[in-house]
Short mmCIF file of C-alpha atoms and ligand atoms in Angstrom, two decimals:
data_model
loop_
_atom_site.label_atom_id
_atom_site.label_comp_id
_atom_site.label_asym_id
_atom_site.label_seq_id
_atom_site.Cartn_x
_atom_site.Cartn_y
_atom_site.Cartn_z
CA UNK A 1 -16.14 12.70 99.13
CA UNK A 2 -13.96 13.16 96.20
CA UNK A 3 -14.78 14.58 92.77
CA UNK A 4 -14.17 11.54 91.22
CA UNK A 5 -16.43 9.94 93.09
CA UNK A 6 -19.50 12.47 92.81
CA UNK A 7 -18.89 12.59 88.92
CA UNK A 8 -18.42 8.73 88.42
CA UNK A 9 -19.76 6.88 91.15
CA UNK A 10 -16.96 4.83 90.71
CA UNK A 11 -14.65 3.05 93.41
CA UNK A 12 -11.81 5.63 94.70
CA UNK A 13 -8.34 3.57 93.62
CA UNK A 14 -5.92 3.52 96.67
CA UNK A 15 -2.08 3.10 96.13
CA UNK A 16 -0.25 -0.11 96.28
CA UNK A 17 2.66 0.18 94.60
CA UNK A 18 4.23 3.79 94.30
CA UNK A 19 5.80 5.35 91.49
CA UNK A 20 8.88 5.80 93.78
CA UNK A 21 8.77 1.97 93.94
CA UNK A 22 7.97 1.18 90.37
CA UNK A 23 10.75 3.15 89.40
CA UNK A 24 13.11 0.91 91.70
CA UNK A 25 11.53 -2.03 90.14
CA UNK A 26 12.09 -0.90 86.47
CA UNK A 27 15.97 0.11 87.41
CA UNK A 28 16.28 -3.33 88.62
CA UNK A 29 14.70 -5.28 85.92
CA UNK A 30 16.50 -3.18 83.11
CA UNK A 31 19.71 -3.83 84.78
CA UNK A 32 18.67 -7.66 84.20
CA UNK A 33 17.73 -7.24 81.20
CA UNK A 34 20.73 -5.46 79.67
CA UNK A 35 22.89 -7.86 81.43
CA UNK A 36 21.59 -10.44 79.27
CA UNK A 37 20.67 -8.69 76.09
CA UNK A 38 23.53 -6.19 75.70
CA UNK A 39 24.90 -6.56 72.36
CA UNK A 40 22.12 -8.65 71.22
CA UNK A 41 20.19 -6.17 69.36
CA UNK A 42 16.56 -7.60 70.92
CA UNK A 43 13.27 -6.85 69.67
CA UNK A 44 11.31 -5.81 72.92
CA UNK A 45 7.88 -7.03 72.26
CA UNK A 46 4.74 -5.04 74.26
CA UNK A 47 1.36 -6.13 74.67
CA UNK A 48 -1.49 -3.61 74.25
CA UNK A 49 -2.42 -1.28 75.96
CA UNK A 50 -1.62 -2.11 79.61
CA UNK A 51 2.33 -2.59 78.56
CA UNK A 52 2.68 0.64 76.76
CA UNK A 53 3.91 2.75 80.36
CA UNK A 54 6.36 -0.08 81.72
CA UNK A 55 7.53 -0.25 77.67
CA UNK A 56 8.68 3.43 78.04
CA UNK A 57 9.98 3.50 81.33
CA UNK A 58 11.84 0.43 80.90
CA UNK A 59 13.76 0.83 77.62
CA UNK A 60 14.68 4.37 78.72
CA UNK A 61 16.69 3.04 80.60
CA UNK A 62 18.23 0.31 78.37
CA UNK A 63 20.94 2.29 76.66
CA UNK A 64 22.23 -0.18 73.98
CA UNK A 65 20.60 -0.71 70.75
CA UNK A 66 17.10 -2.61 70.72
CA UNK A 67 14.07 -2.33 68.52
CA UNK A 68 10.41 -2.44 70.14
CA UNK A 69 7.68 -3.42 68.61
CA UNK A 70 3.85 -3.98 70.24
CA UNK A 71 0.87 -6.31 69.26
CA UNK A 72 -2.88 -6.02 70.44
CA UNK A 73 -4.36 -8.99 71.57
CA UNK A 74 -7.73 -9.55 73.55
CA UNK A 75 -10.11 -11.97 75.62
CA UNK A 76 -13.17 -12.34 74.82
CA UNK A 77 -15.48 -12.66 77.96
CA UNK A 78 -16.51 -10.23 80.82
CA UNK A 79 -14.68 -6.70 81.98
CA UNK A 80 -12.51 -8.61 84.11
CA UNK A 81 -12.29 -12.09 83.46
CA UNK A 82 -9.92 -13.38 80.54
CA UNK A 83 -12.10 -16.14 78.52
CA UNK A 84 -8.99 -18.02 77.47
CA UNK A 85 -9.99 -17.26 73.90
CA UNK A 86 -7.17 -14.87 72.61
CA UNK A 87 -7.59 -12.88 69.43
CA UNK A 88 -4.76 -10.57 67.64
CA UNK A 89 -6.26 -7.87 67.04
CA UNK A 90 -3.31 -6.10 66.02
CA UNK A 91 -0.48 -8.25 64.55
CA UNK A 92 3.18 -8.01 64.45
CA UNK A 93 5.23 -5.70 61.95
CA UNK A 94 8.68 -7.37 62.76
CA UNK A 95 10.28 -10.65 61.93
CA UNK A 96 10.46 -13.04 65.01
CA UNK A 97 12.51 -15.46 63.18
CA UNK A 98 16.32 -15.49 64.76
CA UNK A 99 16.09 -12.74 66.68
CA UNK A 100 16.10 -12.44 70.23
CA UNK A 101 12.63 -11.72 71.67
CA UNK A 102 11.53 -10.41 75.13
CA UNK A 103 7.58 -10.05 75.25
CA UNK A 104 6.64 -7.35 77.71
CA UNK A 105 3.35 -7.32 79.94
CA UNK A 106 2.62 -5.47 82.56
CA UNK A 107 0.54 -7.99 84.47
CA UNK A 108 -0.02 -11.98 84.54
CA UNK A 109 -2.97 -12.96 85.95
CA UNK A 110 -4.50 -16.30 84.82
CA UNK A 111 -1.76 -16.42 82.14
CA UNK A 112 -3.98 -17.04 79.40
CA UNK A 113 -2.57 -14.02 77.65
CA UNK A 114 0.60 -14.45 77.72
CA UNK A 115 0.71 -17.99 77.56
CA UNK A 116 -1.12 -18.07 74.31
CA UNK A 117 1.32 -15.26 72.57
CA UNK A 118 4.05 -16.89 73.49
CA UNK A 119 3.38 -20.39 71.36
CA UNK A 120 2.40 -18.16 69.04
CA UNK A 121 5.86 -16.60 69.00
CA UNK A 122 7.47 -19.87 69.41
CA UNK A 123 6.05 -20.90 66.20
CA UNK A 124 8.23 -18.46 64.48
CA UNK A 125 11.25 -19.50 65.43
CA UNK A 126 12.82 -16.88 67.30
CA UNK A 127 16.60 -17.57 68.37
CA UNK A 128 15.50 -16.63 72.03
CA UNK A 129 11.85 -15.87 73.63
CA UNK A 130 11.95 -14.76 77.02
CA UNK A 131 8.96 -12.63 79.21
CA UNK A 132 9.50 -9.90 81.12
CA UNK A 133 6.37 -8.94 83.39
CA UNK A 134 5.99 -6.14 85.58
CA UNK A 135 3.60 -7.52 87.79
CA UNK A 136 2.37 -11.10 88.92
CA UNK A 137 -0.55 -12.36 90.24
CA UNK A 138 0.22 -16.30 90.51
CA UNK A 139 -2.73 -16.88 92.57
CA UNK A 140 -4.83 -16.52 89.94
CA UNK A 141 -3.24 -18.43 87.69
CA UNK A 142 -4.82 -21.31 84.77
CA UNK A 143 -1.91 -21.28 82.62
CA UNK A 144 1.55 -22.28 82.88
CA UNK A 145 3.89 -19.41 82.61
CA UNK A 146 8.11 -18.91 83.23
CA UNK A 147 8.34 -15.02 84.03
CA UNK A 148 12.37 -14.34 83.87
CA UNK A 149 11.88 -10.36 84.62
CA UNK A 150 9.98 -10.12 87.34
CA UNK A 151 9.23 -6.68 88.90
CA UNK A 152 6.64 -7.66 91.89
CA UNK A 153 4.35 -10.12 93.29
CA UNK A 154 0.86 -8.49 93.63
CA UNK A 155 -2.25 -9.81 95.84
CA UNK A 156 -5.48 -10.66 94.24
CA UNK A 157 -6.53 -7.46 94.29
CA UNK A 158 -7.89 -5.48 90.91
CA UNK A 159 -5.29 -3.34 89.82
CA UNK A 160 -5.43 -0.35 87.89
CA UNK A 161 -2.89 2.58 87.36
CA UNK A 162 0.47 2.77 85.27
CA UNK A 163 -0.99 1.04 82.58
CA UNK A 164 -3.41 -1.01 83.84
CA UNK A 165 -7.04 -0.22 83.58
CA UNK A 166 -10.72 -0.72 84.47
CA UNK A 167 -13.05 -0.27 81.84
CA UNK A 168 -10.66 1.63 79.95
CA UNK A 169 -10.27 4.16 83.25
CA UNK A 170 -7.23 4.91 85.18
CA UNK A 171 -4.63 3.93 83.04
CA UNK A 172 -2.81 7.15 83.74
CA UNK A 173 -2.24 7.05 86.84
CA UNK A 174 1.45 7.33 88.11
CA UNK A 175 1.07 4.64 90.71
CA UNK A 176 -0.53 0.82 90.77
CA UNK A 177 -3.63 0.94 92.69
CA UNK A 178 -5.81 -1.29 94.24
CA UNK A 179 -9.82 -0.48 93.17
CA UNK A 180 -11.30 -0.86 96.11
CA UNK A 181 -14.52 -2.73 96.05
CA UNK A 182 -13.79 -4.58 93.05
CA UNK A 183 -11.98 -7.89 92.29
C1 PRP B 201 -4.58 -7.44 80.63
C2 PRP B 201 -3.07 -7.36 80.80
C3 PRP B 201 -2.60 -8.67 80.25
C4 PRP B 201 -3.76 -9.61 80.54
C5 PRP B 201 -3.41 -10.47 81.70
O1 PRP B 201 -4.89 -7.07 79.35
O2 PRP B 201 -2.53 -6.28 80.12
O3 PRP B 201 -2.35 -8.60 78.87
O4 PRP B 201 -4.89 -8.80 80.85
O5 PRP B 201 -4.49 -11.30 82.02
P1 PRP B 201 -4.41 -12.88 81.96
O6 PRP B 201 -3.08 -13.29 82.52
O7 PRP B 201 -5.56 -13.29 82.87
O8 PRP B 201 -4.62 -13.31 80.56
P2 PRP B 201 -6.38 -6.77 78.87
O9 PRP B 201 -6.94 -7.97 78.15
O10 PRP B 201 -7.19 -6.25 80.03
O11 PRP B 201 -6.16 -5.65 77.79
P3 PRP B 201 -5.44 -4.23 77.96
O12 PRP B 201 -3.96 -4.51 78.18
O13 PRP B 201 -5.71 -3.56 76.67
O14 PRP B 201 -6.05 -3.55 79.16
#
């Protein structure tokens, strides 16, 4: 029995996706991504908290100029069911208007999130509004949404690690687990 689970009683998280792996998968996507936005000057656009690791690993390896910028938004409803009702809890500080935006998630689930910030950011009139996600979990999805950076397909599993969190646990972890014994 691990320590984590006499302190906690919690579910032990068991790996999915490595680090090794994630690190492929950001290479890859950033390679897309500069492909298309080289030159462009982008604002990178991350949505809080879960985005904040794949944000850091991903524009370090972006090496032309880009600006990032992050909002908060949240669902109301349980631990781990998105309501569909999307607040801002934490707006933008940049202008949206004519510049080139990629929003940045690190997971699409229903799509309510995502779906709802981005005709919000439509409204605004960027030049370009793309979505880069680093995972995708289309089986679960209620909302339309185009993903153009893709880094993997995931199971409907609950995933924590990397980012991603349960009840605020687990974020740090290096790898995307599976929380066994949930979802
Ligand atoms: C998670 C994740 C996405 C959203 C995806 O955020 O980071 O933003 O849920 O779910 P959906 O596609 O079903 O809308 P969460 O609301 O848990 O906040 P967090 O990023 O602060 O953990």
């Amino acid at each position: 029995m691990s320590m984590m689970r006499i302190v906690n009683s919690q579910p032990e998280p068991s790996i999915l996706i490595t680090k090794e792996e994630i690190a492929v998968a950001v290479r890859r996507v950033a390679a897309e991504v500069k492909r298309d936005y080289q030159g462009e000057l982008p604002l990178l656009l991350g949505i809080l908290k879960g985005s904040f690791m794949f944000m850091a690993d991903l524009i370090r390896q972006l090496d032309f100029p880009l600006e990032v910028d992050f909002v908060r938004l949240s669902s109301y409803g349980s631990e781990k069911e998105s309501s569909g009702k999307i607040k801002i809890v934490q707006g933008l500080h940049s202008g949206v208007k004519g510049r080139e935006v990629l929003v940045i998630e690190d997971i699409v689930d229903t799509g309510l999130t995502v779906s709802f910030f981005m005709n919000y950011l439509r409204k605004k009139k960027p030049a370009s509004l793309k979505l880069c996600a680093l995972t995708n979990k289309p089986s679960r999805r209620q909302a339309p949404v185009a993903i153009d950076y893709l880094g993997f397909t995931v199971p409907n599993r609950f995933l924590v690690g990397y980012g991603l969190d349960f009840n605020e646990r687990f974020r740090n972890l290096p790898d995307i687990c599976v929380l066994e014994g949930e979802g």
